[in-house]
mmCIF file of C-alpha atoms in Angstrom:
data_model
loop_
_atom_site.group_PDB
_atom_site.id
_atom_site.type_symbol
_atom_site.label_atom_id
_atom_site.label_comp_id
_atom_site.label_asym_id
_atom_site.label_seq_id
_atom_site.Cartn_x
_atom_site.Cartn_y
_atom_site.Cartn_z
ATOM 1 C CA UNK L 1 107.270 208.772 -17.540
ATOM 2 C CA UNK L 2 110.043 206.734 -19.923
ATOM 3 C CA UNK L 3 111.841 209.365 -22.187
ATOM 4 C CA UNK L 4 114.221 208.305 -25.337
ATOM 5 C CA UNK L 5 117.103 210.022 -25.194
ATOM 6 C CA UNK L 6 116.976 210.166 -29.420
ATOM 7 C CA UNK L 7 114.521 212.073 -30.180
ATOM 8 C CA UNK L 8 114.015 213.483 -26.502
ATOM 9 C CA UNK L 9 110.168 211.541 -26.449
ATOM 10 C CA UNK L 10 107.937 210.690 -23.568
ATOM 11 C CA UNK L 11 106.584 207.174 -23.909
ATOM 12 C CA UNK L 12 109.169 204.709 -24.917
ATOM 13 C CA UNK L 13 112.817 204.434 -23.850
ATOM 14 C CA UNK L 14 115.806 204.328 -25.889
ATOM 15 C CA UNK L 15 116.405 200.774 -25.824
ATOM 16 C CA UNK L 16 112.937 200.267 -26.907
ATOM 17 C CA UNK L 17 113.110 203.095 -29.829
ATOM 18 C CA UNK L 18 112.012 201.740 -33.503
ATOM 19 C CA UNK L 19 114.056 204.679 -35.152
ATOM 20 C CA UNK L 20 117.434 204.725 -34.223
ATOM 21 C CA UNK L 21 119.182 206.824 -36.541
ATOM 22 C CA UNK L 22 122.829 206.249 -37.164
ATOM 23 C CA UNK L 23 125.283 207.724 -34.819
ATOM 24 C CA UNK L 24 128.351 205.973 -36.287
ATOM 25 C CA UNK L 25 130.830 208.048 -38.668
ATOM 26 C CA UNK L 26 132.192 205.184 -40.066
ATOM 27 C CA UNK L 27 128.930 203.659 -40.881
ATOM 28 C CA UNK L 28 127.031 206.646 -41.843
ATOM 29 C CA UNK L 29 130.059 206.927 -44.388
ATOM 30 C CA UNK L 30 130.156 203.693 -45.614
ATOM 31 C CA UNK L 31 126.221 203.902 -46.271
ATOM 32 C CA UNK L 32 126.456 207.073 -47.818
ATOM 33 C CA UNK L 33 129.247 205.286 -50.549
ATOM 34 C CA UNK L 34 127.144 202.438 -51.395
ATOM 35 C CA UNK L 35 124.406 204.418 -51.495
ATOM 36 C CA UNK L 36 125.355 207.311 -53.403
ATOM 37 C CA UNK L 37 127.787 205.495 -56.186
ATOM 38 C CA UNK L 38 124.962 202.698 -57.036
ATOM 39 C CA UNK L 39 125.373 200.083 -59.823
ATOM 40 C CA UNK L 40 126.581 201.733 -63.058
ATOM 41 C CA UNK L 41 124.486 198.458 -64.635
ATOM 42 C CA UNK L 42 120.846 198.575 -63.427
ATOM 43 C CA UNK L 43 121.075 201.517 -61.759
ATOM 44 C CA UNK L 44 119.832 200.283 -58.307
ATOM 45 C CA UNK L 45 121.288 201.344 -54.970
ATOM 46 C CA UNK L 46 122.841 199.092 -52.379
ATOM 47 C CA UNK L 47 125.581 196.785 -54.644
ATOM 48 C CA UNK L 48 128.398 197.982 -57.381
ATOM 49 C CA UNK L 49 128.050 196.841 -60.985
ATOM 50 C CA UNK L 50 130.509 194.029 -60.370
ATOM 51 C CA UNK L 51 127.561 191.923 -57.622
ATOM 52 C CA UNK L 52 125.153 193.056 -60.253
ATOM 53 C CA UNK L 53 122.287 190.345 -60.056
ATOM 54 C CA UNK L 54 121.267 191.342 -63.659
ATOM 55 C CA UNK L 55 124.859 190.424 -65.160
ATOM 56 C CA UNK L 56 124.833 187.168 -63.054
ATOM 57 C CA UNK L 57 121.445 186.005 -64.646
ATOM 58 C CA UNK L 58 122.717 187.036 -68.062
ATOM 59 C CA UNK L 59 125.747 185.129 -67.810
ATOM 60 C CA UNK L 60 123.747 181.798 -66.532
ATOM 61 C CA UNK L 61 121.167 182.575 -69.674
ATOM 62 C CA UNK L 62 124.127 182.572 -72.184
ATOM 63 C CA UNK L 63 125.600 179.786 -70.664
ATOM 64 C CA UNK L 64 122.571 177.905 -70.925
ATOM 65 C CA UNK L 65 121.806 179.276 -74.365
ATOM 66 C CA UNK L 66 125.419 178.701 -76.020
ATOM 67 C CA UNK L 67 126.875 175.658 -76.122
ATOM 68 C CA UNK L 68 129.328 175.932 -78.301
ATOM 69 C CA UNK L 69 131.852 174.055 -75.895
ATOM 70 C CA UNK L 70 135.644 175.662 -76.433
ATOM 71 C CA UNK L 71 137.634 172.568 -77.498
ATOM 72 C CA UNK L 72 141.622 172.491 -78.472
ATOM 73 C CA UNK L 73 143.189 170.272 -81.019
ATOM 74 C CA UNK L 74 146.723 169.968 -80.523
ATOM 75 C CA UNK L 75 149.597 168.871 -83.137
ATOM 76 C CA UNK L 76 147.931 169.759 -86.435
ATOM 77 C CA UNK L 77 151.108 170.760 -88.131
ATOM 78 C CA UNK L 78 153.588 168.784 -85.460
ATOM 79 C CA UNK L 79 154.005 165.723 -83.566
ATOM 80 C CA UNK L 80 151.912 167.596 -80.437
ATOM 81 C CA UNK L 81 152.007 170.138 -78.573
ATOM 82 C CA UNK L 82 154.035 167.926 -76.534
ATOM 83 C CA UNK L 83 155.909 165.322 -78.527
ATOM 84 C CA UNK L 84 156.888 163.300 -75.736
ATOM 85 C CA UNK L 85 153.476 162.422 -74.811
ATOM 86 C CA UNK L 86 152.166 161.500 -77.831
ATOM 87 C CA UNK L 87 152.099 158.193 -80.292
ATOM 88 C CA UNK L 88 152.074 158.259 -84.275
ATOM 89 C CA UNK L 89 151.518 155.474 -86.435
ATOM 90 C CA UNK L 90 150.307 153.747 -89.415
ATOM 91 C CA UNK L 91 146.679 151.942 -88.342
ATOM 92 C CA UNK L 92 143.778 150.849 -90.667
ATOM 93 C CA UNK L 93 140.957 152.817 -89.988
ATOM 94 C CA UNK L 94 137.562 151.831 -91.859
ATOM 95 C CA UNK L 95 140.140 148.939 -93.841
ATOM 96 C CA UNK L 96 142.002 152.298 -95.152
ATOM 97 C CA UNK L 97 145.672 152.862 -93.516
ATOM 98 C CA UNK L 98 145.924 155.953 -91.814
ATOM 99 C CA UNK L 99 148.334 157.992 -90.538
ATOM 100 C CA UNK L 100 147.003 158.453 -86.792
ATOM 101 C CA UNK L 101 148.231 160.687 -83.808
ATOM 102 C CA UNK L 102 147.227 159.425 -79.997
ATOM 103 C CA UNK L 103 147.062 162.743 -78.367
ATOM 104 C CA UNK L 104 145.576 162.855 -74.940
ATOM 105 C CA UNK L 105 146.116 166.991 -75.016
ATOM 106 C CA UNK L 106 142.922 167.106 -77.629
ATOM 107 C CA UNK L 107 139.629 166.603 -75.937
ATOM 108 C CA UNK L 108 138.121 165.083 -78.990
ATOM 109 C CA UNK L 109 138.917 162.696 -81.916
ATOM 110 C CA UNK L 110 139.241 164.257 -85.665
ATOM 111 C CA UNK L 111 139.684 163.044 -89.115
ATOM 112 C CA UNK L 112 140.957 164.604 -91.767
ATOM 113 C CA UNK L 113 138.370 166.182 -94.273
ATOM 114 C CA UNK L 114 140.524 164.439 -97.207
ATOM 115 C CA UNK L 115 140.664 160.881 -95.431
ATOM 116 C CA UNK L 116 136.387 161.319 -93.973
ATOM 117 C CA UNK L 117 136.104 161.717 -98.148
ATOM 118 C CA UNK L 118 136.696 157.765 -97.991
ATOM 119 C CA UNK L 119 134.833 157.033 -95.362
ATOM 120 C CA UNK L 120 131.214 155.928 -96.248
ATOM 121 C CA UNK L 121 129.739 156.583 -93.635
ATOM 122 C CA UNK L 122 127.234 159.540 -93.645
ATOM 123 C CA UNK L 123 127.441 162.627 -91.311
ATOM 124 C CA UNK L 124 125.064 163.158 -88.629
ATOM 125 C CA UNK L 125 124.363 166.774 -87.792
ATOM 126 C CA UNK L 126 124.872 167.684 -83.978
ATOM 127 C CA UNK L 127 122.694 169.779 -81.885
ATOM 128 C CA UNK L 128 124.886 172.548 -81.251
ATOM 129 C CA UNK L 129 128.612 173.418 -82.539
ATOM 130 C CA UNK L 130 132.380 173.143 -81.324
ATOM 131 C CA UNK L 131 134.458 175.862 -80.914
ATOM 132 C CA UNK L 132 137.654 174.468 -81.843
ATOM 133 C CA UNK L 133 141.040 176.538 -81.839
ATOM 134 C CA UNK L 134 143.742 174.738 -84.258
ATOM 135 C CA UNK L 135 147.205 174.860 -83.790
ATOM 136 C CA UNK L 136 147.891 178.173 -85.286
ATOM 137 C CA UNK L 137 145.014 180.028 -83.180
ATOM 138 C CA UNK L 138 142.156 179.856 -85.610
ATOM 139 C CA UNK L 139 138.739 178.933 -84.223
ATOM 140 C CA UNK L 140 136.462 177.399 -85.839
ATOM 141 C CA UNK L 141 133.052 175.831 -85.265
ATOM 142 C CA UNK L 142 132.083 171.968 -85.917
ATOM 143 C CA UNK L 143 128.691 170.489 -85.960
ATOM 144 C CA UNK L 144 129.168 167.099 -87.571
ATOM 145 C CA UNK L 145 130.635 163.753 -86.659
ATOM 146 C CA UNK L 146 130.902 160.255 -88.378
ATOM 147 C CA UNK L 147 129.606 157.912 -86.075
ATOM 148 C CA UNK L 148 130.651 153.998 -85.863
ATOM 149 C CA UNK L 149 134.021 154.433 -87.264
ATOM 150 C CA UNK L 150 136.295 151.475 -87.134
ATOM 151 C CA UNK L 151 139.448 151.142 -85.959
ATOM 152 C CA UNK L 152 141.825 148.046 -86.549
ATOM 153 C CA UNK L 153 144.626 147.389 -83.846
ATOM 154 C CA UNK L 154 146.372 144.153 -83.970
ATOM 155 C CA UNK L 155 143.402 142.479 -85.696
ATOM 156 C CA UNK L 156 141.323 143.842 -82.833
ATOM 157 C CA UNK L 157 138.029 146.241 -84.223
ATOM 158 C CA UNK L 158 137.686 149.394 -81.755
ATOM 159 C CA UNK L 159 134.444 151.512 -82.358
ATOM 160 C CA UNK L 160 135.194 155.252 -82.444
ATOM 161 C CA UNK L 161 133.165 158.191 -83.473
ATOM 162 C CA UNK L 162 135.149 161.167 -85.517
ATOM 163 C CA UNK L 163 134.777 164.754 -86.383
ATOM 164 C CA UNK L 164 136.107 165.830 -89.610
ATOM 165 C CA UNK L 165 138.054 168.966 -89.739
ATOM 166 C CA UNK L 166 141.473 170.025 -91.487
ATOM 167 C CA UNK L 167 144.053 168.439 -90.774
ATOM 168 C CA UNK L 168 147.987 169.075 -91.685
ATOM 169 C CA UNK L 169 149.932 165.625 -91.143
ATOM 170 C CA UNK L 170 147.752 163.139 -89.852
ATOM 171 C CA UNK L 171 144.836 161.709 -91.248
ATOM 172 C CA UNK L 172 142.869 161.356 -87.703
ATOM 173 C CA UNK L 173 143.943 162.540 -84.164
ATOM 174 C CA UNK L 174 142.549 160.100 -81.489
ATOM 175 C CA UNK L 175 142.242 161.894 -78.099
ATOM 176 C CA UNK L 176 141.276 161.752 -74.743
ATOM 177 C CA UNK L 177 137.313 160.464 -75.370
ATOM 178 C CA UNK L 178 138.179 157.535 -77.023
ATOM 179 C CA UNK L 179 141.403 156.941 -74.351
ATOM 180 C CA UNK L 180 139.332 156.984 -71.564
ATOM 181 C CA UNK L 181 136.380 155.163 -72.941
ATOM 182 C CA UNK L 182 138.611 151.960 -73.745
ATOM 183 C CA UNK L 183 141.065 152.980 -70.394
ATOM 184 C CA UNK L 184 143.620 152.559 -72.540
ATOM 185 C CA UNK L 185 147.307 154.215 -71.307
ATOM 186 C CA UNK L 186 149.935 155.881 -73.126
ATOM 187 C CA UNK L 187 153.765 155.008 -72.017
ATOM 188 C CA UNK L 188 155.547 157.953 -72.839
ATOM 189 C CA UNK L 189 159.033 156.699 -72.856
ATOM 190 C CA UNK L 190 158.330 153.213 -75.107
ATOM 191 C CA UNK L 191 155.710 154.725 -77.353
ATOM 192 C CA UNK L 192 153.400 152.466 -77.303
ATOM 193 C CA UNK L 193 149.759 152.043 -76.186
ATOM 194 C CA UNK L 194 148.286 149.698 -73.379
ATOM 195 C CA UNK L 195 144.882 148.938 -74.249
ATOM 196 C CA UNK L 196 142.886 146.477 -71.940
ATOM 197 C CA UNK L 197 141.194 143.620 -73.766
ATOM 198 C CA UNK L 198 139.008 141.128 -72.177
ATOM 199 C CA UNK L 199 141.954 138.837 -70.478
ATOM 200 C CA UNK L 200 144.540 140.704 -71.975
ATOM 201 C CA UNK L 201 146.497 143.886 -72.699
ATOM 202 C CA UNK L 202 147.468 144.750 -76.074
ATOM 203 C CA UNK L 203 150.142 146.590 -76.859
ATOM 204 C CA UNK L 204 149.956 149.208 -80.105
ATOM 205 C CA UNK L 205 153.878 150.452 -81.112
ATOM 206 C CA UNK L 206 154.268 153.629 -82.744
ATOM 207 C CA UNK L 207 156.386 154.839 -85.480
ATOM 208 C CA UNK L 208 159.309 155.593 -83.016
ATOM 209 C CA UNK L 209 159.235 152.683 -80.718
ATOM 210 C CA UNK L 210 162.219 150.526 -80.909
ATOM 211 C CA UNK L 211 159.733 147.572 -82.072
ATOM 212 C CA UNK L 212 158.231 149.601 -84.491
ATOM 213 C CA UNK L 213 161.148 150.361 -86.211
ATOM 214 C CA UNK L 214 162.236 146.997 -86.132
ATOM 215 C CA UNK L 215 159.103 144.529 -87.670
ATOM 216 C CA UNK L 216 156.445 147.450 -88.908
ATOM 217 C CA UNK L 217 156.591 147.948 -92.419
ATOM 218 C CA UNK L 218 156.851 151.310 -94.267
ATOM 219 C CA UNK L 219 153.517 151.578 -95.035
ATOM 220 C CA UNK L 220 151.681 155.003 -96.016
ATOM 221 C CA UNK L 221 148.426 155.955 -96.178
ATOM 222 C CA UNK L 222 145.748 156.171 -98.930
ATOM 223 C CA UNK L 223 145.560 159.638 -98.659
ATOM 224 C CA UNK L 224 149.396 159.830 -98.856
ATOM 225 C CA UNK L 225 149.208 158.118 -102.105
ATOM 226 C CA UNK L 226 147.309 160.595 -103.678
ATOM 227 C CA UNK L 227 149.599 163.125 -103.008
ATOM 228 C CA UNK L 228 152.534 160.782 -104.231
ATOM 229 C CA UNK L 229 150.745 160.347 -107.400
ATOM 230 C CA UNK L 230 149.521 164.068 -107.968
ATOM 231 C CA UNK L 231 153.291 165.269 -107.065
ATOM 232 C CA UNK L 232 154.351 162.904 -110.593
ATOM 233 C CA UNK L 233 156.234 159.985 -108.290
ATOM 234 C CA UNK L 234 156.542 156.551 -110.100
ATOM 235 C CA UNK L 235 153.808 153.901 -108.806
ATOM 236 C CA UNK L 236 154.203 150.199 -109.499
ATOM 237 C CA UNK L 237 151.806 147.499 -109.316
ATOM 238 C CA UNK L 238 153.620 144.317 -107.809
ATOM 239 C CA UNK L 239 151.633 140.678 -107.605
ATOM 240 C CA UNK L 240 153.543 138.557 -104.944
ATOM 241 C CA UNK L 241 152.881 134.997 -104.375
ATOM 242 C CA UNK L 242 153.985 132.378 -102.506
ATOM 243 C CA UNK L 243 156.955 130.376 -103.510
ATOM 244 C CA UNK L 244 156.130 127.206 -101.571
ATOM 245 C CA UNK L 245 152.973 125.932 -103.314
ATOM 246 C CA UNK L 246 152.337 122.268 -103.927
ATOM 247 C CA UNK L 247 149.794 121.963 -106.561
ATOM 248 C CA UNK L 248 150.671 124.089 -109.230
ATOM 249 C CA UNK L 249 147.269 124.085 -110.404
ATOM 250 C CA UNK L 250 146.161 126.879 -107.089
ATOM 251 C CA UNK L 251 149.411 129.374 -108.744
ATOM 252 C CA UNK L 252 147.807 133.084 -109.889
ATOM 253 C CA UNK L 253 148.692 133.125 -113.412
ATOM 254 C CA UNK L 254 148.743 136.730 -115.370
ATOM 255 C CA UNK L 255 145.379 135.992 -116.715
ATOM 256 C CA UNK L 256 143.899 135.374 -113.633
ATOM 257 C CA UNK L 257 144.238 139.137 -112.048
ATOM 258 C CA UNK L 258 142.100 141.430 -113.259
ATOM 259 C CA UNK L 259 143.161 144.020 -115.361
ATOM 260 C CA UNK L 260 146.094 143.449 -115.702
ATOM 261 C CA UNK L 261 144.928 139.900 -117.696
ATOM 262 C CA UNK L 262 143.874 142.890 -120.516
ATOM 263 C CA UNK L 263 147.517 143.510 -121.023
ATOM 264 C CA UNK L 264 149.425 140.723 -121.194
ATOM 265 C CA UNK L 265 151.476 141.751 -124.323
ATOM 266 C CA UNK L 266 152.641 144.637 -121.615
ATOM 267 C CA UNK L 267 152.993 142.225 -118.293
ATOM 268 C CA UNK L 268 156.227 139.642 -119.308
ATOM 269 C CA UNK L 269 155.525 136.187 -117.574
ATOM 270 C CA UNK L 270 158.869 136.399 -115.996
ATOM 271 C CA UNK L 271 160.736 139.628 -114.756
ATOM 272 C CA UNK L 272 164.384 140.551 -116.090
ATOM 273 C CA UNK L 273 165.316 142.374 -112.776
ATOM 274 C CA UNK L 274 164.037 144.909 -110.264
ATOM 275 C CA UNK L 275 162.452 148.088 -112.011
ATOM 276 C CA UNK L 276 164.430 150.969 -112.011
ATOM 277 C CA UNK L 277 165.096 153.373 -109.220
#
């Protein structure tokens, strides 16, 4: 009759034998690890802590569960965290002038908390928060956003949604989102923004392109002002008119601004000379 040479048994061979046991060193040693260290997690034989399935499906719950997305805003106290790929400039945003920063390093667009103050526009409450690390290495977390802001470039309105946080320098940072929505492009070397529009391209010069310096006026922002006017600098209120008018009937006269038609023993009708410096 068949014997099995494993456990030296009449009625089956060893090829056929259902219980082999393990004859291999290496194996049997290997086993024996795996077997005997366990998973310092769950406890369970047969995997290390590291191929724990428990960790795993607590990772995908907190991922699932958390979404406090880790954004980074760049050039909060600078020009960037890389000033060569960057563009600053004066732009009215909501019919305020703003001091903006086109930074596609920051995933999302900001406004200042002292410039949003101006904005009417209420906040709308998101869903879950932002974890967003400043320049300095602070994180902090942002669940609001103005939604529908305007922005004015070259006479052309751009629709742009914000989140308010603190700001050093600039009264908004426009990022990447807004970028890619209007595939607009940033030339590095010129300063100055491409932005695709209908038949054309328009062209948006920053503060340090050689056009910019040239024809934009040196004009600062609201928010600016204030700080001007807290810090004790002089302000002066200056009417300019036309000097080529025909009928002299359409001139603004004193009395016609208003105001400044309360004070016109203060206001001469005509000026000796520049004010004083």
């Amino acid at each position: 009759p068949p014997k099995c040479n494993n456990y030296k048994r009449v009625g089956h061979l060893t090829k056929d034998c259902r219980s082999r046991p393990a004859n291999n060193n290496n194996n049997h040693r290997n086993n024996n690890n795996q077997q005997g260290n366990g998973c310092f997690e769950c406890g369970a034989q047969g995997h290390f802590k590291r191929n724990c399935p428990k960790l795993k499906n607590n990772d995908r719950s907190n991922q699932s569960g958390n979404d406090r997305a880790p954004l980074r805003v760049y050039a909060v106290r600078n020009a960037g965290a890389n000033p060569d790929n960057v563009v600053a400039g004066t732009f009215l945003l909501n019919d305020r002038y703003a001091y903006i920063l086109f930074d596609p390093g920051a995933d999302r667009s900001f406004v200042s908390t002292a410039f949003s103050s101006q904005i009417d526009i209420a906040p709308s409450t998101l869903d879950h928060y932002y974890d967003v690390e400043l320049a300095g290495g602070r994180i902090i977390g942002l669940n609001t956003i103005l939604k529908g802001c305007t922005l004015n470039l070259l006479n052309h309105t751009f629709n742009i949604h914000l989140m308010p946080i603190e700001l050093g320098s600039f009264d908004a940072i426009i990022s990447m989102d807004w970028l890619a929505d209007y595939q607009a492009v940033i030339v590095c070397a010129e300063k100055i923004i491409c932005i695709p529009w209908r038949n054309e391209t328009l062209i948006i010069h920053g503060d340090e392109s050689n056009q910019g310096n040239v024809t934009r006026l040196n004009i600062i922002s609201s928010t600016k002002t204030q700080k001007y006017m807290l810090k004790g600098f002089p302000i002066f209120l200056a009417h300019i008119t036309a000097t080529e008018v025909e009928d002299n009937s359409e001139k603004k006269r004193l009395e016609d601004v208003p105001i400044v038609q309360e004070f016109s023993d203060v206001f001469p009708k005509d000026l000796p000379g520049l004010p004083p410096t």
